[in-house]
PDB file of C-alpha atoms in Angstrom:
ATOM      1  CA  MET X   1    -122.441  86.958  48.583  1.00 38.00           C
ATOM      2  CA  LYS X   2    -122.228  88.222  52.167  1.00 41.00           C
ATOM      3  CA  PRO X   3    -119.608  86.931  54.618  1.00 40.00           C
ATOM      4  CA  SER X   4    -122.360  85.298  56.710  1.00 38.00           C
ATOM      5  CA  GLN X   5    -122.912  82.863  53.835  1.00 35.00           C
ATOM      6  CA  TYR X   6    -119.365  81.532  54.211  1.00 36.00           C
ATOM      7  CA  GLN X   7    -118.068  79.016  56.694  1.00 37.00           C
ATOM      8  CA  LEU X   8    -116.089  81.618  58.636  1.00 41.00           C
ATOM      9  CA  ASN X   9    -113.716  80.999  61.497  1.00 48.00           C
ATOM     10  CA  GLU X  10    -113.621  83.438  64.400  1.00 46.00           C
ATOM     11  CA  THR X  11    -110.805  85.503  62.889  1.00 47.00           C
ATOM     12  CA  VAL X  12    -112.755  86.098  59.698  1.00 51.00           C
ATOM     13  CA  ARG X  13    -115.913  86.917  61.655  1.00 52.00           C
ATOM     14  CA  LEU X  14    -113.976  89.592  63.497  1.00 53.00           C
ATOM     15  CA  SER X  15    -112.638  90.821  60.165  1.00 56.00           C
ATOM     16  CA  ALA X  16    -116.161  91.102  58.799  1.00 60.00           C
ATOM     17  CA  ASN X  17    -117.220  93.287  61.710  1.00 67.00           C
ATOM     18  CA  MET X  18    -114.090  95.421  61.565  1.00 74.00           C
ATOM     19  CA  LEU X  19    -114.142  96.033  57.808  1.00 84.00           C
ATOM     20  CA  ALA X  20    -117.775  97.018  57.310  1.00 84.00           C
ATOM     21  CA  ASP X  21    -118.058 100.563  55.885  1.00 86.00           C
ATOM     22  CA  LYS X  22    -114.311 101.199  56.083  1.00 90.00           C
ATOM     23  CA  LYS X  23    -112.869 103.251  53.223  1.00 92.00           C
ATOM     24  CA  ILE X  24    -109.820 101.645  51.635  1.00 95.00           C
ATOM     25  CA  LEU X  25    -107.884 103.182  48.761  1.00 94.00           C
ATOM     26  CA  LEU X  26    -106.557 100.465  46.462  1.00 94.00           C
ATOM     27  CA  VAL X  27    -103.596 101.615  44.355  1.00 94.00           C
ATOM     28  CA  GLY X  28    -101.935  99.693  41.530  1.00 90.00           C
ATOM     29  CA  ASP X  29    -101.380  99.694  37.783  1.00 88.00           C
ATOM     30  CA  ASP X  30    -102.228  95.981  37.457  1.00 87.00           C
ATOM     31  CA  ARG X  31    -105.974  95.899  36.800  1.00 88.00           C
ATOM     32  CA  MET X  32    -106.300  92.153  37.454  1.00 90.00           C
ATOM     33  CA  SER X  33    -104.512  92.445  40.808  1.00 88.00           C
ATOM     34  CA  ARG X  34    -106.790  95.313  41.841  1.00 90.00           C
ATOM     35  CA  LEU X  35    -109.849  93.317  40.795  1.00 92.00           C
ATOM     36  CA  VAL X  36    -108.828  90.277  42.860  1.00 92.00           C
ATOM     37  CA  THR X  37    -108.113  92.365  45.956  1.00 93.00           C
ATOM     38  CA  ALA X  38    -111.271  94.464  45.589  1.00 93.00           C
ATOM     39  CA  ASN X  39    -113.464  91.373  45.181  1.00 92.00           C
ATOM     40  CA  ILE X  40    -112.171  89.952  48.458  1.00 92.00           C
ATOM     41  CA  LEU X  41    -112.718  93.155  50.425  1.00 92.00           C
ATOM     42  CA  LYS X  42    -116.129  93.979  48.938  1.00 90.00           C
ATOM     43  CA  LYS X  43    -117.493  90.731  50.421  1.00 87.00           C
ATOM     44  CA  TYR X  44    -116.988  92.400  53.804  1.00 88.00           C
ATOM     45  CA  ASP X  45    -118.803  95.628  52.880  1.00 88.00           C
ATOM     46  CA  VAL X  46    -115.609  97.632  52.462  1.00 91.00           C
ATOM     47  CA  ILE X  47    -115.968 100.883  50.530  1.00 92.00           C
ATOM     48  CA  ILE X  48    -113.308 100.568  47.831  1.00 93.00           C
ATOM     49  CA  MET X  49    -111.720 103.483  46.016  1.00 92.00           C
ATOM     50  CA  GLU X  50    -109.211 102.786  43.258  1.00 93.00           C
ATOM     51  CA  ALA X  51    -106.254 104.620  41.759  1.00 91.00           C
ATOM     52  CA  VAL X  52    -104.206 103.299  38.850  1.00 90.00           C
ATOM     53  CA  ASN X  53    -100.975 105.037  39.861  1.00 89.00           C
ATOM     54  CA  GLY X  54     -99.350 106.985  42.687  1.00 88.00           C
ATOM     55  CA  GLN X  55    -100.185 110.427  41.324  1.00 88.00           C
ATOM     56  CA  GLU X  56    -103.864 109.570  41.001  1.00 89.00           C
ATOM     57  CA  ALA X  57    -103.772 108.251  44.582  1.00 90.00           C
ATOM     58  CA  ILE X  58    -102.294 111.528  45.857  1.00 89.00           C
ATOM     59  CA  ASP X  59    -105.026 113.493  44.048  1.00 87.00           C
ATOM     60  CA  ILE X  60    -107.688 111.374  45.758  1.00 88.00           C
ATOM     61  CA  LEU X  61    -106.093 111.580  49.203  1.00 89.00           C
ATOM     62  CA  LYS X  62    -105.897 115.383  49.076  1.00 84.00           C
ATOM     63  CA  PHE X  63    -109.687 115.624  49.094  1.00 82.00           C
ATOM     64  CA  THR X  64    -110.915 112.312  50.535  1.00 84.00           C
ATOM     65  CA  VAL X  65    -110.540 110.803  54.000  1.00 86.00           C
ATOM     66  CA  VAL X  66    -109.746 107.081  53.893  1.00 91.00           C
ATOM     67  CA  ASP X  67    -109.126 104.553  56.650  1.00 91.00           C
ATOM     68  CA  LEU X  68    -106.288 102.664  54.958  1.00 94.00           C
ATOM     69  CA  VAL X  69    -104.172 102.622  51.784  1.00 95.00           C
ATOM     70  CA  LEU X  70    -103.437  99.263  50.138  1.00 95.00           C
ATOM     71  CA  MET X  71    -100.942  99.702  47.308  1.00 91.00           C
ATOM     72  CA  ASP X  72     -98.574  97.944  44.983  1.00 89.00           C
ATOM     73  CA  VAL X  73     -94.987  98.800  45.901  1.00 86.00           C
ATOM     74  CA  GLU X  74     -93.797  98.309  42.325  1.00 84.00           C
ATOM     75  CA  MET X  75     -95.601 100.700  39.931  1.00 85.00           C
ATOM     76  CA  THR X  76     -94.440 102.280  36.697  1.00 80.00           C
ATOM     77  CA  ILE X  77     -95.696 105.793  37.509  1.00 79.00           C
ATOM     78  CA  MET X  78     -94.583 106.861  40.992  1.00 82.00           C
ATOM     79  CA  ASP X  79     -93.782 103.694  42.919  1.00 81.00           C
ATOM     80  CA  GLY X  80     -95.148 102.917  46.354  1.00 85.00           C
ATOM     81  CA  MET X  81     -92.130 104.281  48.214  1.00 85.00           C
ATOM     82  CA  GLU X  82     -92.413 107.682  46.526  1.00 87.00           C
ATOM     83  CA  LEU X  83     -96.188 107.746  46.981  1.00 89.00           C
ATOM     84  CA  THR X  84     -95.884 107.011  50.693  1.00 89.00           C
ATOM     85  CA  GLY X  85     -93.195 109.654  51.140  1.00 88.00           C
ATOM     86  CA  ILE X  86     -95.464 112.331  49.658  1.00 90.00           C
ATOM     87  CA  LEU X  87     -98.423 111.058  51.679  1.00 89.00           C
ATOM     88  CA  ARG X  88     -96.486 111.201  54.948  1.00 87.00           C
ATOM     89  CA  LYS X  89     -94.986 114.620  54.242  1.00 86.00           C
ATOM     90  CA  ASN X  90     -97.991 116.456  52.827  1.00 87.00           C
ATOM     91  CA  ILE X  91    -101.185 114.647  53.778  1.00 88.00           C
ATOM     92  CA  SER X  92    -101.131 112.307  56.793  1.00 85.00           C
ATOM     93  CA  THR X  93     -98.705 110.559  59.103  1.00 82.00           C
ATOM     94  CA  ALA X  94    -101.487 108.443  60.600  1.00 83.00           C
ATOM     95  CA  ILE X  95    -103.203 106.611  57.717  1.00 89.00           C
ATOM     96  CA  PRO X  96    -102.041 102.961  57.703  1.00 90.00           C
ATOM     97  CA  VAL X  97    -100.246 102.064  54.455  1.00 91.00           C
ATOM     98  CA  ILE X  98     -99.818  98.424  53.435  1.00 91.00           C
ATOM     99  CA  GLY X  99     -97.551  97.575  50.529  1.00 88.00           C
ATOM    100  CA  LEU X 100     -98.286  94.671  48.188  1.00 87.00           C
ATOM    101  CA  THR X 101     -95.205  93.175  46.557  1.00 82.00           C
ATOM    102  CA  VAL X 102     -94.132  90.164  44.557  1.00 74.00           C
ATOM    103  CA  ASN X 103     -90.918  90.108  46.602  1.00 63.00           C
ATOM    104  CA  GLU X 104     -90.455  89.130  50.232  1.00 52.00           C
ATOM    105  CA  PHE X 105     -89.105  92.663  50.763  1.00 47.00           C
ATOM    106  CA  ARG X 106     -87.646  91.883  54.190  1.00 45.00           C
ATOM    107  CA  GLU X 107     -84.197  92.977  53.070  1.00 46.00           C
ATOM    108  CA  ASP X 108     -85.595  96.470  52.490  1.00 52.00           C
ATOM    109  CA  ASN X 109     -87.646  96.546  55.688  1.00 50.00           C
ATOM    110  CA  GLY X 110     -85.690  99.538  56.967  1.00 52.00           C
ATOM    111  CA  LYS X 111     -86.364 101.444  53.749  1.00 58.00           C
ATOM    112  CA  CYS X 112     -90.069 100.635  54.135  1.00 56.00           C
ATOM    113  CA  MET X 113     -90.085 102.106  57.631  1.00 57.00           C
ATOM    114  CA  ASP X 114     -88.194 105.212  56.507  1.00 62.00           C
ATOM    115  CA  ALA X 115     -90.708 105.757  53.711  1.00 69.00           C
ATOM    116  CA  GLY X 116     -93.614 105.374  56.128  1.00 80.00           C
ATOM    117  CA  ILE X 117     -94.992 102.046  54.903  1.00 85.00           C
ATOM    118  CA  ASN X 118     -96.483 100.288  57.929  1.00 82.00           C
ATOM    119  CA  ALA X 119     -96.449  96.723  56.619  1.00 81.00           C
ATOM    120  CA  TYR X 120     -96.263  94.647  53.450  1.00 80.00           C
ATOM    121  CA  LEU X 121     -97.901  91.537  52.046  1.00 83.00           C
ATOM    122  CA  SER X 122     -96.323  89.288  49.427  1.00 82.00           C
ATOM    123  CA  LYS X 123     -98.337  88.379  46.323  1.00 82.00           C
ATOM    124  CA  PRO X 124    -100.021  86.074  45.625  1.00 83.00           C
ATOM    125  CA  PHE X 125    -101.725  86.052  49.002  1.00 85.00           C
ATOM    126  CA  LYS X 126    -104.525  84.079  50.624  1.00 85.00           C
ATOM    127  CA  GLU X 127    -107.780  85.768  51.594  1.00 87.00           C
ATOM    128  CA  LYS X 128    -107.130  85.231  55.309  1.00 83.00           C
ATOM    129  CA  ALA X 129    -103.663  86.800  55.051  1.00 84.00           C
ATOM    130  CA  LEU X 130    -105.160  89.921  53.482  1.00 88.00           C
ATOM    131  CA  LEU X 131    -107.924  90.096  56.088  1.00 86.00           C
ATOM    132  CA  ASP X 132    -105.484  89.596  58.965  1.00 82.00           C
ATOM    133  CA  ILE X 133    -103.135  92.392  57.956  1.00 85.00           C
ATOM    134  CA  VAL X 134    -105.872  94.869  57.001  1.00 88.00           C
ATOM    135  CA  THR X 135    -107.911  94.361  60.176  1.00 84.00           C
ATOM    136  CA  PHE X 136    -104.755  94.466  62.283  1.00 81.00           C
ATOM    137  CA  TRP X 137    -103.810  97.928  61.027  1.00 84.00           C
ATOM    138  CA  LEU X 138    -107.364  99.266  61.080  1.00 82.00           C
ATOM    139  CA  ASN X 139    -107.737  98.092  64.687  1.00 74.00           C
ATOM    140  CA  LYS X 140    -104.314  99.420  65.652  1.00 67.00           C
ATOM    141  CA  ASN X 141    -105.039 102.835  64.171  1.00 59.00           C
ATOM    142  CA  GLN X 142    -108.310 103.001  66.076  1.00 55.00           C
ATOM    143  CA  VAL X 143    -107.179 101.857  69.521  1.00 47.00           C
ATOM    144  CA  ALA X 144    -104.011 103.935  69.413  1.00 46.00           C
ATOM    145  CA  GLU X 145    -106.195 107.045  69.469  1.00 47.00           C
ATOM    146  CA  SER X 146    -107.234 106.137  73.025  1.00 42.00           C
ATOM    147  CA  PHE X 147    -103.733 107.096  74.141  1.00 43.00           C
ATOM    148  CA  THR X 148    -102.622 110.651  74.628  1.00 38.00           C
ATOM    149  CA  SER X 149    -100.541 111.295  71.540  1.00 41.00           C
ATOM    150  CA  SER X 150     -96.870 110.665  72.122  1.00 42.00           C
ATOM    151  CA  ARG X 151     -96.226 113.758  70.054  1.00 39.00           C
ATOM    152  CA  GLN X 152     -97.486 115.863  72.951  1.00 40.00           C
ATOM    153  CA  ILE X 153     -94.492 114.779  75.032  1.00 40.00           C
ATOM    154  CA  ALA X 154     -91.782 117.416  75.133  1.00 38.00           C
ATOM    155  CA  PHE X 155     -88.497 116.220  73.683  1.00 39.00           C
ATOM    156  CA  ASN X 156     -86.658 116.888  76.927  1.00 41.00           C
ATOM    157  CA  GLN X 157     -89.009 114.401  78.618  1.00 64.00           C
ATOM    158  CA  LEU X 158     -88.589 111.687  76.022  1.00 80.00           C
ATOM    159  CA  TYR X 159     -85.278 110.317  77.271  1.00 88.00           C
ATOM    160  CA  ASN X 160     -82.304 111.005  79.517  1.00 88.00           C
ATOM    161  CA  LEU X 161     -78.809 109.856  78.597  1.00 90.00           C
ATOM    162  CA  SER X 162     -77.236 110.529  81.998  1.00 88.00           C
ATOM    163  CA  ASP X 163     -77.217 106.827  82.984  1.00 85.00           C
ATOM    164  CA  LEU X 164     -75.668 105.902  79.646  1.00 87.00           C
ATOM    165  CA  VAL X 165     -73.009 108.597  80.035  1.00 87.00           C
ATOM    166  CA  GLU X 166     -72.208 107.343  83.530  1.00 85.00           C
ATOM    167  CA  LEU X 167     -72.024 103.773  82.233  1.00 84.00           C
ATOM    168  CA  SER X 168     -69.577 104.882  79.537  1.00 83.00           C
ATOM    169  CA  GLY X 169     -67.067 106.213  82.079  1.00 83.00           C
ATOM    170  CA  GLY X 170     -66.620 109.370  80.058  1.00 81.00           C
ATOM    171  CA  ASN X 171     -66.164 107.571  76.730  1.00 87.00           C
ATOM    172  CA  ASP X 172     -68.122 109.677  74.235  1.00 87.00           C
ATOM    173  CA  SER X 173     -67.589 107.198  71.395  1.00 90.00           C
ATOM    174  CA  PHE X 174     -69.255 104.483  73.499  1.00 91.00           C
ATOM    175  CA  VAL X 175     -72.320 106.679  74.014  1.00 90.00           C
ATOM    176  CA  GLU X 176     -72.475 107.469  70.301  1.00 92.00           C
ATOM    177  CA  LYS X 177     -72.131 103.796  69.394  1.00 92.00           C
ATOM    178  CA  MET X 178     -74.908 102.789  71.781  1.00 92.00           C
ATOM    179  CA  VAL X 179     -77.187 105.493  70.406  1.00 93.00           C
ATOM    180  CA  HIS X 180     -76.631 104.384  66.808  1.00 93.00           C
ATOM    181  CA  MET X 181     -77.255 100.748  67.772  1.00 93.00           C
ATOM    182  CA  PHE X 182     -80.542 101.831  69.354  1.00 94.00           C
ATOM    183  CA  ILE X 183     -81.535 103.748  66.220  1.00 94.00           C
ATOM    184  CA  ALA X 184     -80.696 100.808  63.946  1.00 93.00           C
ATOM    185  CA  GLN X 185     -82.099  97.927  65.992  1.00 94.00           C
ATOM    186  CA  THR X 186     -84.973  98.990  68.240  1.00 95.00           C
ATOM    187  CA  PRO X 187     -87.511 100.087  65.579  1.00 94.00           C
ATOM    188  CA  LEU X 188     -86.953  96.789  63.779  1.00 94.00           C
ATOM    189  CA  GLN X 189     -87.507  94.858  67.020  1.00 94.00           C
ATOM    190  CA  ILE X 190     -90.812  96.659  67.502  1.00 93.00           C
ATOM    191  CA  THR X 191     -91.831  95.726  63.957  1.00 93.00           C
ATOM    192  CA  GLN X 192     -91.009  92.119  64.845  1.00 93.00           C
ATOM    193  CA  MET X 193     -93.266  92.442  67.910  1.00 92.00           C
ATOM    194  CA  GLU X 194     -96.121  93.567  65.663  1.00 90.00           C
ATOM    195  CA  GLU X 195     -95.515  90.656  63.305  1.00 91.00           C
ATOM    196  CA  SER X 196     -95.432  88.267  66.282  1.00 91.00           C
ATOM    197  CA  PHE X 197     -98.796  89.628  67.433  1.00 89.00           C
ATOM    198  CA  LEU X 198    -100.232  88.849  64.001  1.00 87.00           C
ATOM    199  CA  ARG X 199     -99.025  85.269  64.417  1.00 88.00           C
ATOM    200  CA  ASN X 200    -100.343  85.064  68.004  1.00 88.00           C
ATOM    201  CA  ASP X 201     -96.763  84.308  69.067  1.00 92.00           C
ATOM    202  CA  TYR X 202     -96.842  85.785  72.550  1.00 92.00           C
ATOM    203  CA  GLN X 203     -93.617  84.092  73.620  1.00 93.00           C
ATOM    204  CA  ALA X 204     -91.790  85.943  70.844  1.00 95.00           C
ATOM    205  CA  ILE X 205     -93.397  89.208  71.950  1.00 94.00           C
ATOM    206  CA  GLY X 206     -92.214  88.611  75.511  1.00 94.00           C
ATOM    207  CA  GLY X 207     -88.695  87.779  74.345  1.00 95.00           C
ATOM    208  CA  LEU X 208     -88.449  90.908  72.219  1.00 95.00           C
ATOM    209  CA  ALA X 209     -89.772  93.071  75.055  1.00 95.00           C
ATOM    210  CA  HIS X 210     -87.153  91.533  77.342  1.00 95.00           C
ATOM    211  CA  SER X 211     -84.429  92.481  74.825  1.00 94.00           C
ATOM    212  CA  ILE X 212     -85.695  96.055  74.483  1.00 95.00           C
ATOM    213  CA  LYS X 213     -86.160  96.605  78.228  1.00 93.00           C
ATOM    214  CA  PRO X 214     -82.504  97.332  79.188  1.00 92.00           C
ATOM    215  CA  VAL X 215     -82.134  99.679  76.211  1.00 92.00           C
ATOM    216  CA  ILE X 216     -85.157 101.668  77.337  1.00 92.00           C
ATOM    217  CA  ASP X 217     -83.738 101.805  80.854  1.00 90.00           C
ATOM    218  CA  ASN X 218     -80.258 102.849  79.706  1.00 90.00           C
ATOM    219  CA  LEU X 219     -81.639 105.661  77.566  1.00 92.00           C
ATOM    220  CA  GLY X 220     -83.891 106.869  80.374  1.00 90.00           C
ATOM    221  CA  ILE X 221     -87.152 106.541  78.414  1.00 90.00           C
ATOM    222  CA  LEU X 222     -89.200 106.665  81.598  1.00 84.00           C
ATOM    223  CA  SER X 223     -92.613 106.764  79.919  1.00 81.00           C
ATOM    224  CA  LEU X 224     -91.986 103.227  78.606  1.00 87.00           C
ATOM    225  CA  LYS X 225     -90.398 101.724  81.726  1.00 86.00           C
ATOM    226  CA  HIS X 226     -93.582 100.048  82.982  1.00 85.00           C
ATOM    227  CA  VAL X 227     -95.180  99.602  79.546  1.00 86.00           C
ATOM    228  CA  ILE X 228     -92.369  97.403  78.209  1.00 92.00           C
ATOM    229  CA  ARG X 229     -92.461  95.294  81.379  1.00 91.00           C
ATOM    230  CA  GLU X 230     -96.197  94.815  81.004  1.00 89.00           C
ATOM    231  CA  ILE X 231     -95.703  93.633  77.419  1.00 92.00           C
ATOM    232  CA  GLU X 232     -92.931  91.279  78.562  1.00 93.00           C
ATOM    233  CA  LYS X 233     -95.126  89.841  81.313  1.00 91.00           C
ATOM    234  CA  LYS X 234     -98.152  89.275  79.087  1.00 89.00           C
ATOM    235  CA  GLY X 235     -95.969  87.754  76.396  1.00 91.00           C
ATOM    236  CA  LYS X 236     -94.026  85.341  78.579  1.00 91.00           C
ATOM    237  CA  GLN X 237     -97.164  84.237  80.409  1.00 89.00           C
ATOM    238  CA  GLU X 238     -98.958  83.933  77.045  1.00 87.00           C
ATOM    239  CA  ILE X 239    -101.843  86.090  78.216  1.00 83.00           C
ATOM    240  CA  LYS X 240    -103.971  86.332  75.071  1.00 77.00           C
ATOM    241  CA  ASP X 241    -104.857  89.982  75.498  1.00 74.00           C
ATOM    242  CA  PRO X 242    -105.728  91.684  72.176  1.00 71.00           C
ATOM    243  CA  GLN X 243    -105.117  95.055  73.835  1.00 73.00           C
ATOM    244  CA  ILE X 244    -101.408  94.260  73.916  1.00 83.00           C
ATOM    245  CA  ILE X 245    -101.251  95.863  70.469  1.00 83.00           C
ATOM    246  CA  VAL X 246    -102.232  99.152  72.104  1.00 78.00           C
ATOM    247  CA  LEU X 247     -99.171  98.905  74.327  1.00 84.00           C
ATOM    248  CA  ILE X 248     -96.939  97.994  71.393  1.00 88.00           C
ATOM    249  CA  SER X 249     -98.329 100.926  69.417  1.00 83.00           C
ATOM    250  CA  HIS X 250     -97.573 103.277  72.301  1.00 81.00           C
ATOM    251  CA  VAL X 251     -93.997 101.970  72.449  1.00 88.00           C
ATOM    252  CA  LYS X 252     -93.581 102.375  68.691  1.00 88.00           C
ATOM    253  CA  ASN X 253     -94.866 105.974  68.687  1.00 83.00           C
ATOM    254  CA  THR X 254     -92.589 106.991  71.543  1.00 86.00           C
ATOM    255  CA  ILE X 255     -89.538 105.224  70.123  1.00 91.00           C
ATOM    256  CA  SER X 256     -90.044 106.916  66.751  1.00 89.00           C
ATOM    257  CA  LEU X 257     -89.892 110.306  68.463  1.00 87.00           C
ATOM    258  CA  VAL X 258     -86.783 109.344  70.415  1.00 90.00           C
ATOM    259  CA  VAL X 259     -85.096 108.088  67.249  1.00 91.00           C
ATOM    260  CA  ALA X 260     -85.955 111.269  65.349  1.00 90.00           C
ATOM    261  CA  ASP X 261     -84.455 113.467  68.062  1.00 88.00           C
ATOM    262  CA  LEU X 262     -81.353 111.304  68.541  1.00 92.00           C
ATOM    263  CA  LYS X 263     -80.662 111.380  64.801  1.00 91.00           C
ATOM    264  CA  LYS X 264     -80.445 115.158  65.025  1.00 88.00           C
ATOM    265  CA  LYS X 265     -78.155 115.124  68.038  1.00 88.00           C
ATOM    266  CA  PHE X 266     -76.013 112.188  66.894  1.00 89.00           C
ATOM    267  CA  PRO X 267     -75.810 112.453  63.089  1.00 87.00           C
ATOM    268  CA  GLU X 268     -74.188 109.460  61.480  1.00 79.00           C
ATOM    269  CA  ARG X 269     -70.695 110.218  60.248  1.00 71.00           C
ATOM    270  CA  ARG X 270     -70.074 109.670  56.600  1.00 63.00           C
ATOM    271  CA  LYS X 271     -67.416 107.163  55.733  1.00 58.00           C
ATOM    272  CA  ASN X 272     -64.680 108.408  53.420  1.00 53.00           C
TER     273      ASN X 272
END
């Protein structure tokens, strides 16, 4: 039965258009769970490929280009975290990866980000929830390509700590503390912005952008100075602009590069 035969709201109509002919790799050792998920997506003309475990998924991804990976986080043979780590290291840093889990998983959100999982969805889920998160990441991956890759920015142009050093009054421990706070908090705030976009909560987006703005200024991340203010403005004025996700994506890409470089220059000290 085609989506046009359903009573679809506008969100689902957009999902139907976005999903047609997209290749999604569905990974999981629970056959019933795979069947349920595949049946939902096939109604929207998605091309489904299936793998029963992480190793089989890696074998497929080595030779097949897919648009998105939808996987169980908990698997008996190579769990989702390990699978994503191998995918990010050896195959692609760009393919969106969505984890399916029976847990809320928010406590391990940082571990998800470190592994390279873009988002997660708790099971059991409603059809609309699956469509929302899949179309969000497919759309984000597509529109982000319209930007010049943040990876082309030289590291010495990414940020400038001179203002932070001046603010510290020569206190090196203050600078180090501020840097580690940035590393720990800012990526999570950007994830919250993405989640707020999914909920159409523009006020929350504006509030988060307002919180991030002084941090970006203090670390001299000049390429984001106007971008973060544009996000703040659109959010606070509740301007329903779907392209705001492009701006958020640009911020996320740049921040990830800054974080990676700062981790090298300010390694976290081990506690005895």
